CSV table of C-alpha atoms and ligand atoms in Angstrom, one decimal:
chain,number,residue,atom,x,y,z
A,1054,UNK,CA,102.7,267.6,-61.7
A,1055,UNK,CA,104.9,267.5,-64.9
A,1056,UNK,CA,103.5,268.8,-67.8
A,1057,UNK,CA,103.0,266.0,-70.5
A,1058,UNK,CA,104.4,266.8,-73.6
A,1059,UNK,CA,104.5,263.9,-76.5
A,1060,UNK,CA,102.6,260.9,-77.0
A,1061,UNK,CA,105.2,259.0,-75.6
A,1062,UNK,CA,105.1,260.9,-72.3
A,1063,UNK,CA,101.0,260.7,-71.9
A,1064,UNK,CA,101.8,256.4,-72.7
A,1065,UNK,CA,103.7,256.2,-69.6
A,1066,UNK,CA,101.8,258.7,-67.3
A,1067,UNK,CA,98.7,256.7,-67.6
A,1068,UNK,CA,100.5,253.5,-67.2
A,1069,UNK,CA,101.9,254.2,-64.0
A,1070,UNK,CA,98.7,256.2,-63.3
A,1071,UNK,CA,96.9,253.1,-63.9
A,1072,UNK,CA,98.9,251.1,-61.6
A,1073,UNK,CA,98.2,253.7,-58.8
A,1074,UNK,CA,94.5,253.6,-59.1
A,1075,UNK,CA,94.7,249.9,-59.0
A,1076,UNK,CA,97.4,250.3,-56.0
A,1077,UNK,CA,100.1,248.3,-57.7
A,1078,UNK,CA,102.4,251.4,-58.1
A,1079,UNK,CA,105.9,249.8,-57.3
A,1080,UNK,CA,108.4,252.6,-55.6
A,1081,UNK,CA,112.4,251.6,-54.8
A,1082,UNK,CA,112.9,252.2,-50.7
A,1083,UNK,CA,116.3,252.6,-49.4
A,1084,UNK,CA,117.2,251.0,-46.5
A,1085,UNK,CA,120.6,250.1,-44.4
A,1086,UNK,CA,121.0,246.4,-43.8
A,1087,UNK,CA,122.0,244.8,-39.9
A,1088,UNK,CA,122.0,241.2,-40.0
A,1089,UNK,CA,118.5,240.3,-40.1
A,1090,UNK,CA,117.2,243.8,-39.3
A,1091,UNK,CA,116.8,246.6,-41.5
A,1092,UNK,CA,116.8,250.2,-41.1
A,1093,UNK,CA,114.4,252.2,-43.3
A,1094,UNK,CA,113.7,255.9,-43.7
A,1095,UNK,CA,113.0,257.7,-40.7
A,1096,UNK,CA,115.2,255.4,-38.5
A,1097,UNK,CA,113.1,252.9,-38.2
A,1098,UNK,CA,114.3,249.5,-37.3
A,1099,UNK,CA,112.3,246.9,-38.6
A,1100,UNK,CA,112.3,243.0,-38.8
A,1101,UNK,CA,113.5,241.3,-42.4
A,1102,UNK,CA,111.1,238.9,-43.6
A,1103,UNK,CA,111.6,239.3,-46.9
A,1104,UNK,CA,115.2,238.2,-47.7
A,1105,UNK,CA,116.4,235.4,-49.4
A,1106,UNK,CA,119.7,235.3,-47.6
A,1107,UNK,CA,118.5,231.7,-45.9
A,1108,UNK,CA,121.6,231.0,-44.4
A,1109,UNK,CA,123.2,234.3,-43.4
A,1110,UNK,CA,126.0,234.2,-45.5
A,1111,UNK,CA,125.7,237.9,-47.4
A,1112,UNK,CA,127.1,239.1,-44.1
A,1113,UNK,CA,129.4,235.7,-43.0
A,1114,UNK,CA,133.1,237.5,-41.5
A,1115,UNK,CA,134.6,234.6,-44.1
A,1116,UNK,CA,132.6,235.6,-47.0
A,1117,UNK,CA,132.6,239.0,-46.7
A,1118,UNK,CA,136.8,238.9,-46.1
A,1119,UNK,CA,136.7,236.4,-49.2
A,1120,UNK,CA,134.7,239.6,-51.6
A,1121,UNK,CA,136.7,242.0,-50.0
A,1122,UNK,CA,140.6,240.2,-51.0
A,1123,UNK,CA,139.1,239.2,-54.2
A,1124,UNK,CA,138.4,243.1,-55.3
A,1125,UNK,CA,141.7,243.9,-53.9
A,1126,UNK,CA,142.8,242.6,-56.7
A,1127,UNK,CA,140.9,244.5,-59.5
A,1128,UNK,CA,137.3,245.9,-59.7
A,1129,UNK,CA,135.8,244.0,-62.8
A,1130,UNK,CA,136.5,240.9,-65.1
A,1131,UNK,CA,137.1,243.5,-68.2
A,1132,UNK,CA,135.6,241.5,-71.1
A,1133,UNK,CA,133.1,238.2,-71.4
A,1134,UNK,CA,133.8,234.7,-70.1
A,1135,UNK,CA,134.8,233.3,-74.1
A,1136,UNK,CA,137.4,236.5,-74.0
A,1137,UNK,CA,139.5,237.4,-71.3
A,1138,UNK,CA,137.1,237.4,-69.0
A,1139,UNK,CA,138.0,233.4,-67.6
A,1140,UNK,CA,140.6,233.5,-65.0
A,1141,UNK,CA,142.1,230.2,-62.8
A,1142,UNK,CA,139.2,231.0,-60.0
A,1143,UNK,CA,136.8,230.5,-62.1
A,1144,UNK,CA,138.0,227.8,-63.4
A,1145,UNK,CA,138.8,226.3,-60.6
A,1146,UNK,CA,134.9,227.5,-58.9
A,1147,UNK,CA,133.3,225.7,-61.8
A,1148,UNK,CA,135.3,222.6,-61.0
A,1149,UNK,CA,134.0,222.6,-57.2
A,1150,UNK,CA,130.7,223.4,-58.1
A,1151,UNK,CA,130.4,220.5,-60.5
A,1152,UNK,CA,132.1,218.0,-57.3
A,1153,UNK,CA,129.8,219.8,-55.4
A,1154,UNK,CA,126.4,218.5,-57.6
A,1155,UNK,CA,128.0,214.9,-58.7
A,1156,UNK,CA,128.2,216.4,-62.5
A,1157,UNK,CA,131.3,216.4,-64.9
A,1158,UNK,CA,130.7,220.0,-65.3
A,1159,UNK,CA,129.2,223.4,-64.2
A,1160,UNK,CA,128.9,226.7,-65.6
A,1161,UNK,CA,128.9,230.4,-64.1
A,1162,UNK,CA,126.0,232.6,-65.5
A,1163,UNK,CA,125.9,236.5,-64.8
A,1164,UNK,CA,122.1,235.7,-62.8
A,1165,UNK,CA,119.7,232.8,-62.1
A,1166,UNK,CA,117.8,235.3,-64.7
A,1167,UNK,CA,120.3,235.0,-67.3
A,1168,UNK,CA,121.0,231.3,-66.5
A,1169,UNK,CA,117.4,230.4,-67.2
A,1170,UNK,CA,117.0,233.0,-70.1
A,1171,UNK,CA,120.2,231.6,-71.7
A,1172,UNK,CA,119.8,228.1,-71.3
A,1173,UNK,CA,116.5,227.2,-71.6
A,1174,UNK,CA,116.2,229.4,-75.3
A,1175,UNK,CA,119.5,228.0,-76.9
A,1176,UNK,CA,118.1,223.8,-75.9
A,1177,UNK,CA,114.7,224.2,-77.6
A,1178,UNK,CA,113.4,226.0,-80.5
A,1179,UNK,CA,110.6,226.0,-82.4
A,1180,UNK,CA,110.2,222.4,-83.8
A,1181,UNK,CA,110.5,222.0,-80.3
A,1182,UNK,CA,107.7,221.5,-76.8
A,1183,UNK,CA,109.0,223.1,-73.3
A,1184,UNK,CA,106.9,221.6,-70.6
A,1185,UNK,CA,106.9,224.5,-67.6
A,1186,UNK,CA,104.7,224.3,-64.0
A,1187,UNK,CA,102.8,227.1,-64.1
A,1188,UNK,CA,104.0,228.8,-60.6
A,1189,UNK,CA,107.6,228.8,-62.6
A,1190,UNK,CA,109.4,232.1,-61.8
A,1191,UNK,CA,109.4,235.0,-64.5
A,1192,UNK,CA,113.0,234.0,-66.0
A,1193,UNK,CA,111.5,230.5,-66.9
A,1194,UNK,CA,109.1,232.3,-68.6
A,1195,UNK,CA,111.0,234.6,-70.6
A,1196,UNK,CA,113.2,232.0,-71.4
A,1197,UNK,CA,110.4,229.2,-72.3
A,1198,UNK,CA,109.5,232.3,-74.8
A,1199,UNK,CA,112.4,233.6,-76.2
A,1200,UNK,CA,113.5,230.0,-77.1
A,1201,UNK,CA,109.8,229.7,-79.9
A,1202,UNK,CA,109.4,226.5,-78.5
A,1203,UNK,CA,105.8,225.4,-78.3
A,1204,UNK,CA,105.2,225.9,-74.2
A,1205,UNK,CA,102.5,223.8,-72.2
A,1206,UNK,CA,101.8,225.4,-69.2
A,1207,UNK,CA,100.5,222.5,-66.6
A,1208,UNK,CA,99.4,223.2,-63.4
A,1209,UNK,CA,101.1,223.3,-60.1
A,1210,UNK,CA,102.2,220.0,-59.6
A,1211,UNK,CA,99.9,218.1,-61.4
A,1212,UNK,CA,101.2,215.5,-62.9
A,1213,UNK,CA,98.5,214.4,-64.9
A,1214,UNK,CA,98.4,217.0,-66.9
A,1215,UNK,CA,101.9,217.1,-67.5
A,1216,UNK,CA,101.7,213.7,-68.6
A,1217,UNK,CA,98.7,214.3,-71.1
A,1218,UNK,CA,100.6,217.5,-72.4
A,1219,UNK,CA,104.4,214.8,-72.8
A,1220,UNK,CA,101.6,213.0,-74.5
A,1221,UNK,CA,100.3,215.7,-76.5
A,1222,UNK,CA,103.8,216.8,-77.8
A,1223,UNK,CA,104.7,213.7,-78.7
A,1224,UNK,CA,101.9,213.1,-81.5
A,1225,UNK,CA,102.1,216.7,-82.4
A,1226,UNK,CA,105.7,215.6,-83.8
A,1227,UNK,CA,108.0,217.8,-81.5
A,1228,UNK,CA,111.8,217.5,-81.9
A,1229,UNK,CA,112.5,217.5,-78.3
A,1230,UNK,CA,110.6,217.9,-75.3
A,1231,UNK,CA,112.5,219.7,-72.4
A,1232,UNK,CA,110.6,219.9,-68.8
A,1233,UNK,CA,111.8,222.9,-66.9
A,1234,UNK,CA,110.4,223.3,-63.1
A,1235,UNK,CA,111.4,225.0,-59.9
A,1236,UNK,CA,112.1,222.3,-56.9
A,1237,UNK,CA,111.1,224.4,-53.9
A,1238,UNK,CA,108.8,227.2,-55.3
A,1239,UNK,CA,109.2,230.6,-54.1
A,1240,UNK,CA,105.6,231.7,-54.3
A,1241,UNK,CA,103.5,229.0,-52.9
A,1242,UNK,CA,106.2,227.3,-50.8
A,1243,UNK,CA,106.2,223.5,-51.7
A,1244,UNK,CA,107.9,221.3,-53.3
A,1245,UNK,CA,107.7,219.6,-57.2
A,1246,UNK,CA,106.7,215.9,-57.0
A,1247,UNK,CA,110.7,215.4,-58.2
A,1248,UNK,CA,110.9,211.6,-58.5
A,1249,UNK,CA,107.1,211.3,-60.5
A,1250,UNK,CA,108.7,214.0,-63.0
A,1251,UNK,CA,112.1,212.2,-63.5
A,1252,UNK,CA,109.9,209.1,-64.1
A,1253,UNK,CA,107.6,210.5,-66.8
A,1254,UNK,CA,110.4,212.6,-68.1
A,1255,UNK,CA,112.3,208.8,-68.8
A,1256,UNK,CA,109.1,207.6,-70.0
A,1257,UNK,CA,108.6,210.0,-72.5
A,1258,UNK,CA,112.2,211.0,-73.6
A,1259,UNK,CA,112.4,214.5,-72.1
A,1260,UNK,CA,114.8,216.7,-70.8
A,1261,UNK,CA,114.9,217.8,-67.3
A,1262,UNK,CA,116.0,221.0,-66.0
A,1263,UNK,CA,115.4,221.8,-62.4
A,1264,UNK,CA,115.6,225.5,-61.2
A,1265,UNK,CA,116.9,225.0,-57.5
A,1266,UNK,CA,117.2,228.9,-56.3
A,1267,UNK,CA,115.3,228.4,-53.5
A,1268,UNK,CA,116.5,224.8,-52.6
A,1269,UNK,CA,120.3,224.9,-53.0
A,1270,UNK,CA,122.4,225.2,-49.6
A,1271,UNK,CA,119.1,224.4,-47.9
A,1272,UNK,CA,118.3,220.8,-49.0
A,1273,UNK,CA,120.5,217.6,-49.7
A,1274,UNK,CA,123.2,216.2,-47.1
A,1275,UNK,CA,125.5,219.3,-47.8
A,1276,UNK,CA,123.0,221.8,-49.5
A,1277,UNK,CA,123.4,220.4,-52.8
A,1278,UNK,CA,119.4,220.9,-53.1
A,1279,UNK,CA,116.4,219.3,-53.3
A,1280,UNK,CA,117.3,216.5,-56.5
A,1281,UNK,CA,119.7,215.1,-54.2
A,1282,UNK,CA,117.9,215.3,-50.7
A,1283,UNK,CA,115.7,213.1,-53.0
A,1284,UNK,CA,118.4,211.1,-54.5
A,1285,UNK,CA,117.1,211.8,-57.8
A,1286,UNK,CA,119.9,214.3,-59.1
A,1287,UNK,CA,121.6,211.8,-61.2
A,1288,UNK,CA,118.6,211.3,-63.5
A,1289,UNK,CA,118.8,215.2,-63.7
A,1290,UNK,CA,120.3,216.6,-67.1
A,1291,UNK,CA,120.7,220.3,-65.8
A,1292,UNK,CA,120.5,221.7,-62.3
A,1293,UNK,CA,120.2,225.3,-62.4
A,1294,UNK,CA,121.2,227.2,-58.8
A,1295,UNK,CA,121.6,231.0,-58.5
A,1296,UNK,CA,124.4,232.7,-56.2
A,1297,UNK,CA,121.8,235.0,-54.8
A,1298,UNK,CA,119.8,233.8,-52.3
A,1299,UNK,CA,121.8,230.9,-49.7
A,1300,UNK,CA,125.2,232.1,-51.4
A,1301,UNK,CA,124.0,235.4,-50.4
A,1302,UNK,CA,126.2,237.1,-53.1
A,1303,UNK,CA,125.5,237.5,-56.5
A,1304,UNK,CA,125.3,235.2,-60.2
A,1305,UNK,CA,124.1,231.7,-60.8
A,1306,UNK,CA,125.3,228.4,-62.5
A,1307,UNK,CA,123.9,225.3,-64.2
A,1308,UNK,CA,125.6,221.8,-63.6
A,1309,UNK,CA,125.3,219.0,-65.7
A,1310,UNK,CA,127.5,216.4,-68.2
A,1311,UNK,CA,130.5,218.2,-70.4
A,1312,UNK,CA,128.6,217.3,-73.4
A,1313,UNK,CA,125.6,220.0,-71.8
A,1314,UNK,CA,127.8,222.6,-70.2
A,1315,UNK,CA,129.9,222.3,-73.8
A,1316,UNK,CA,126.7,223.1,-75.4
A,1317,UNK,CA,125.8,226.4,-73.2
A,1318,UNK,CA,129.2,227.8,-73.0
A,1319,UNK,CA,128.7,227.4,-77.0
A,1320,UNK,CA,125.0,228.8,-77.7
A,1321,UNK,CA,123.8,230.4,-74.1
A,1322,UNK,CA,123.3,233.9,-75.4
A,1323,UNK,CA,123.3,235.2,-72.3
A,1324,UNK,CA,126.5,233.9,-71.0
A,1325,UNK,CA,128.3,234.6,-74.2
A,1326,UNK,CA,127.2,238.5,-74.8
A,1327,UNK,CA,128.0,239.8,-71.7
A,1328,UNK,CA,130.7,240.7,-69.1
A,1329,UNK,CA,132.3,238.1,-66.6
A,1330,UNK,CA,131.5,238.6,-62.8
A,1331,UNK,CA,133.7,240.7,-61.2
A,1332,UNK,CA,136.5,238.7,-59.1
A,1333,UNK,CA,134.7,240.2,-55.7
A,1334,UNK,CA,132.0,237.5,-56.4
A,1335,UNK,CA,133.6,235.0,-57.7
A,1336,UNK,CA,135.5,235.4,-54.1
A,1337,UNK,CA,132.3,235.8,-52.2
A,1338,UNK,CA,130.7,232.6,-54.0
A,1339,UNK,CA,134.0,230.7,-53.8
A,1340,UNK,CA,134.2,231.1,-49.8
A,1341,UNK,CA,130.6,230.4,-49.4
A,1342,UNK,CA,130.1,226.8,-51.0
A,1343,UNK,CA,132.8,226.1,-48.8
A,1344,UNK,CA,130.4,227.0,-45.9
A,1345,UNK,CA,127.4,225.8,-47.5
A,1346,UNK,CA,129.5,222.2,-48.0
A,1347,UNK,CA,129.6,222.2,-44.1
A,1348,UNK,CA,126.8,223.7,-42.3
A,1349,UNK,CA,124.9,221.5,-41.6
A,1350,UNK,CA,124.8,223.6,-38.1
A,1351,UNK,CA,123.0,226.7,-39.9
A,1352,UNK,CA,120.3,224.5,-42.0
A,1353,UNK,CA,119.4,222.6,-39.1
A,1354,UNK,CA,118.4,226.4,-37.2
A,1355,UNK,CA,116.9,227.7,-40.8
A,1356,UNK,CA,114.6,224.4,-41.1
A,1357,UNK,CA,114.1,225.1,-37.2
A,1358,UNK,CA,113.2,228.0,-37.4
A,1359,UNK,CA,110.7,228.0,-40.5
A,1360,UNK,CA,108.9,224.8,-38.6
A,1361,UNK,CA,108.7,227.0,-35.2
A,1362,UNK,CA,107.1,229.6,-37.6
A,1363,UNK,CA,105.0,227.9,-39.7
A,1364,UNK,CA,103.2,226.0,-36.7
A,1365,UNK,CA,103.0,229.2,-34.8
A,1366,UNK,CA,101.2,230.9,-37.7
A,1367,UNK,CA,99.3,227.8,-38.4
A,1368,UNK,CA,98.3,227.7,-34.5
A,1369,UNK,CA,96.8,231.5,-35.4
A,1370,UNK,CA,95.0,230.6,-38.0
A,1371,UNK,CA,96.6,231.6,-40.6
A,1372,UNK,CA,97.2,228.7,-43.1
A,1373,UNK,CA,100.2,229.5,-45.7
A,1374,UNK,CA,99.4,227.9,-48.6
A,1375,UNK,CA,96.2,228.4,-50.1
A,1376,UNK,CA,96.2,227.5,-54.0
A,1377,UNK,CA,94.3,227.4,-56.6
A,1378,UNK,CA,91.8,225.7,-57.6
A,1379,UNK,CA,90.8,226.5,-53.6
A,1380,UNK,CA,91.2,230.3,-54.1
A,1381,UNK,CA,91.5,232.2,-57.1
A,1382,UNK,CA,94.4,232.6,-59.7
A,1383,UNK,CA,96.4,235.6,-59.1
A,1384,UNK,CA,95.1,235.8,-55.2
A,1385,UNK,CA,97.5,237.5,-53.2
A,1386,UNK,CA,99.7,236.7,-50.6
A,1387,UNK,CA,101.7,236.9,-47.2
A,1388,UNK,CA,105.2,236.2,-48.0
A,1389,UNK,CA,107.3,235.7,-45.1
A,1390,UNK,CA,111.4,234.2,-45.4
A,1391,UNK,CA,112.5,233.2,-42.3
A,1392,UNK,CA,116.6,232.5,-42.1
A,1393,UNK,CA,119.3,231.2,-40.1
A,1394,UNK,CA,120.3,234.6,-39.0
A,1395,UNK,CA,116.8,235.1,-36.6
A,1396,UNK,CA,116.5,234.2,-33.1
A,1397,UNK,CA,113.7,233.0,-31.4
A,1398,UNK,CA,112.6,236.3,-29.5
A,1399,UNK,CA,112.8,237.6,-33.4
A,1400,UNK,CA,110.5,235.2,-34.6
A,1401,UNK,CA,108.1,235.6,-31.4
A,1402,UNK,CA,108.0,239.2,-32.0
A,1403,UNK,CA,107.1,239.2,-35.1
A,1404,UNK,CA,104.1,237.0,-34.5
A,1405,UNK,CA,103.1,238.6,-31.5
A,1406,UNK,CA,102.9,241.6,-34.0
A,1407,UNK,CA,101.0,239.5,-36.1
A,1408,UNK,CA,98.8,237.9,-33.7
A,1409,UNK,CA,98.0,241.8,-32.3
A,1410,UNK,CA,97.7,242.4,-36.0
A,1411,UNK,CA,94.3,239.7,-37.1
A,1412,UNK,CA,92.7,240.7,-33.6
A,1413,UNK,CA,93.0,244.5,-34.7
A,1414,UNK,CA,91.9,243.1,-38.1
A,1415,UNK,CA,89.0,241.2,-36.5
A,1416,UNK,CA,87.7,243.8,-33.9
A,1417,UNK,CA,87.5,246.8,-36.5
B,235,PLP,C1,115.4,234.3,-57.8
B,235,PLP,C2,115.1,233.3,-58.8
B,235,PLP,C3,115.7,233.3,-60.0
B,235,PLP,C4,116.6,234.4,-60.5
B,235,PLP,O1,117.9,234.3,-59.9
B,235,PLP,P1,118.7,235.7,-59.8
B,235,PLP,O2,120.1,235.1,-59.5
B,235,PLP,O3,118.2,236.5,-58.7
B,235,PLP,O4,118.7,236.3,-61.1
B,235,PLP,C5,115.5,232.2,-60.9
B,235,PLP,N1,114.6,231.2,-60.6
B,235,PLP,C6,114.0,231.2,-59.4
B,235,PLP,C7,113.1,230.1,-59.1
B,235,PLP,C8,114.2,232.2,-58.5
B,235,PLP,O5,113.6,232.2,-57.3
């Protein structure tokens, strides 16, 4: 045991002692990565249910060739976007990105963290209301924060609520009301009621970003996400997707009209302080949406496979999305991500061990 020498040093040995007790101590775990398998200290080889790599692509031979030419050519971008740090790919990336979402423009962030951070702080402030859903992911948080904006939190998916709160910020005299929600949420597993927020958002004059990390590559005729699975995505003003889950590579981007991607390049904090992806991932991302754009094959096996699994699990008893107000807030949770890249005898293995896992439960 270290020896704790200044106040500062006591401050964080009873934080992270106080996670311990509590059993919430977070520790890093190395691992090697095979497809869908990963190896973890000790040599054991264990199933990934965890990733967010839905389609496979972090280890696609035509991605992985595309990162690997790229940074051939040189290891980092060397300054921000606004400097030198804009080359013809990316240029030419954002054009295909904004074809790819039906919007006159797009816009490469450093992370789906600094996209949301960036964006959603420089488009309200504090004459200003943000509407959020209250399972939004931590960098809608931050970024509903940073920005001073007055923030209603409504509840999952209740529209109601959200209406009362559009209502709410209207006679409280706010500048601009900007509605920011997740499409396919990470945490619970459903959907936002898409077309019922586009309406109230018209209704009351809102903004509307959608955050489609979880959606984009999966949903829509060719992975565009969920807005446009519900043709609803031209009545979006800013769709938000990140590079690192179906992309399975790294960054993010926001799509919308010139006159909103004009306005980020201009006052997104986060894209303007701070170094331009290296050409390796612009490479990776570039060779991807050209697979995402055509496989249909790989979504049809990921939606496969997360029905197969689902039903399975349901047929065990397990039921995957319990919510508040039915349990608890901050109850906790089985996560698991199925992908394209498992098989069927993965999937059936790892509910066999799951199945063997509630009778041991059970018995004891
Ligand atoms: C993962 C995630 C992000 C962050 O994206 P990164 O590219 O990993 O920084 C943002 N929003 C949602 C909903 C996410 O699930």
């Amino acid at each position: 045991m270290r020896v704790v020498t200044t106040a500062w040093d006591a401050f964080l040995a009873d934080e992270l002692a106080r996670r311990d007790d509590a059993g919430l101590l977070r520790t890093l775990r190395p691992l090697e990565r095979d497809g869908c398998w990963v190896v973890a200290e000790g040599g054991r080889r264990l199933l990934d249910l965890s990733s967010n790599d839905y389609l496979g692509l972090s280890c696609h031979p035509t991605v992985v060739d595309a990162a690997a030419r790229a940074a051939r050519r040189r290891s980092g971008a060397t300054a921000s976007r606004l400097i030198v740090g804009t080359d013809g790919r990316y240029a030419a990336l954002e054009e295909k990105l904004a074809d790819f979402q039906g919007t006159e423009a797009a816009l490469v962030f450093g992370s789906g963290y600094l996209a949301n951070v960036g964006a959603i702080s420089c488009l309200v402030g504090p004459e200003d209301a943000v509407l959020s859903d209250s399972l939004n992911h931590a960098s809608i948080i931050d970024g509903c924060r940073l920005s001073r904006a007055a923030i209603h939190r409504y509840e999952h998916r209740d529209l109601d609520q959200l209406e009362a709160m559009l209502r709410r910020a209207e006679q409280a005299g706010a500048r601009r009301k900007l509605i920011v929600t997740e499409t396919v949420f990470s945490m619970s597993g459903d959907v936002a009621p898409l077309a019922e927020i586009v309406e109230l958002k018209e209704r009351y004059g809102a903004a509307l970003l959608v955050d489609e990390a979880h959606a984009d590559g999966v949903f829509g005729p060719r992975g565009e996400g969920y807005a446009h699975k519900l043709g609803v995505a031209e009545q979006v003003d800013l769709h938000l997707g990140t590079f690192g889950k179906a992309f399975g590579a790294y960054g993010a981007y926001v799509a919308g009209s010139s006159l909103w991607i004009d306005y980020l390049t201009n006052a997104a904090r986060s894209f303007v302080f701070t170094t331009s992806l290296p050409p390796a991932v612009i490479g990776a991302v570039d060779a991807a949406l050209e697979v995402i754009r055509d496989a249909d094959g790989l979504r049809a096996t990921l939606l496969e496979n997360a029905a197969r699994f689902r039903s399975r699990l349901q047929a065990l008893g397990l039921v995957t999305c319990i919510r508040p107000p039915t349990v608890p807030r901050r109850t906790a949770r089985l996560r698991f991500s199925v992908t394209a890249l498992h098989g069927r005898a993965d999937l059936d293995r790892a509910l066999e061990a799951i199945e063997l896992t509630i009778v041991n439960t059970a018995a004891r």
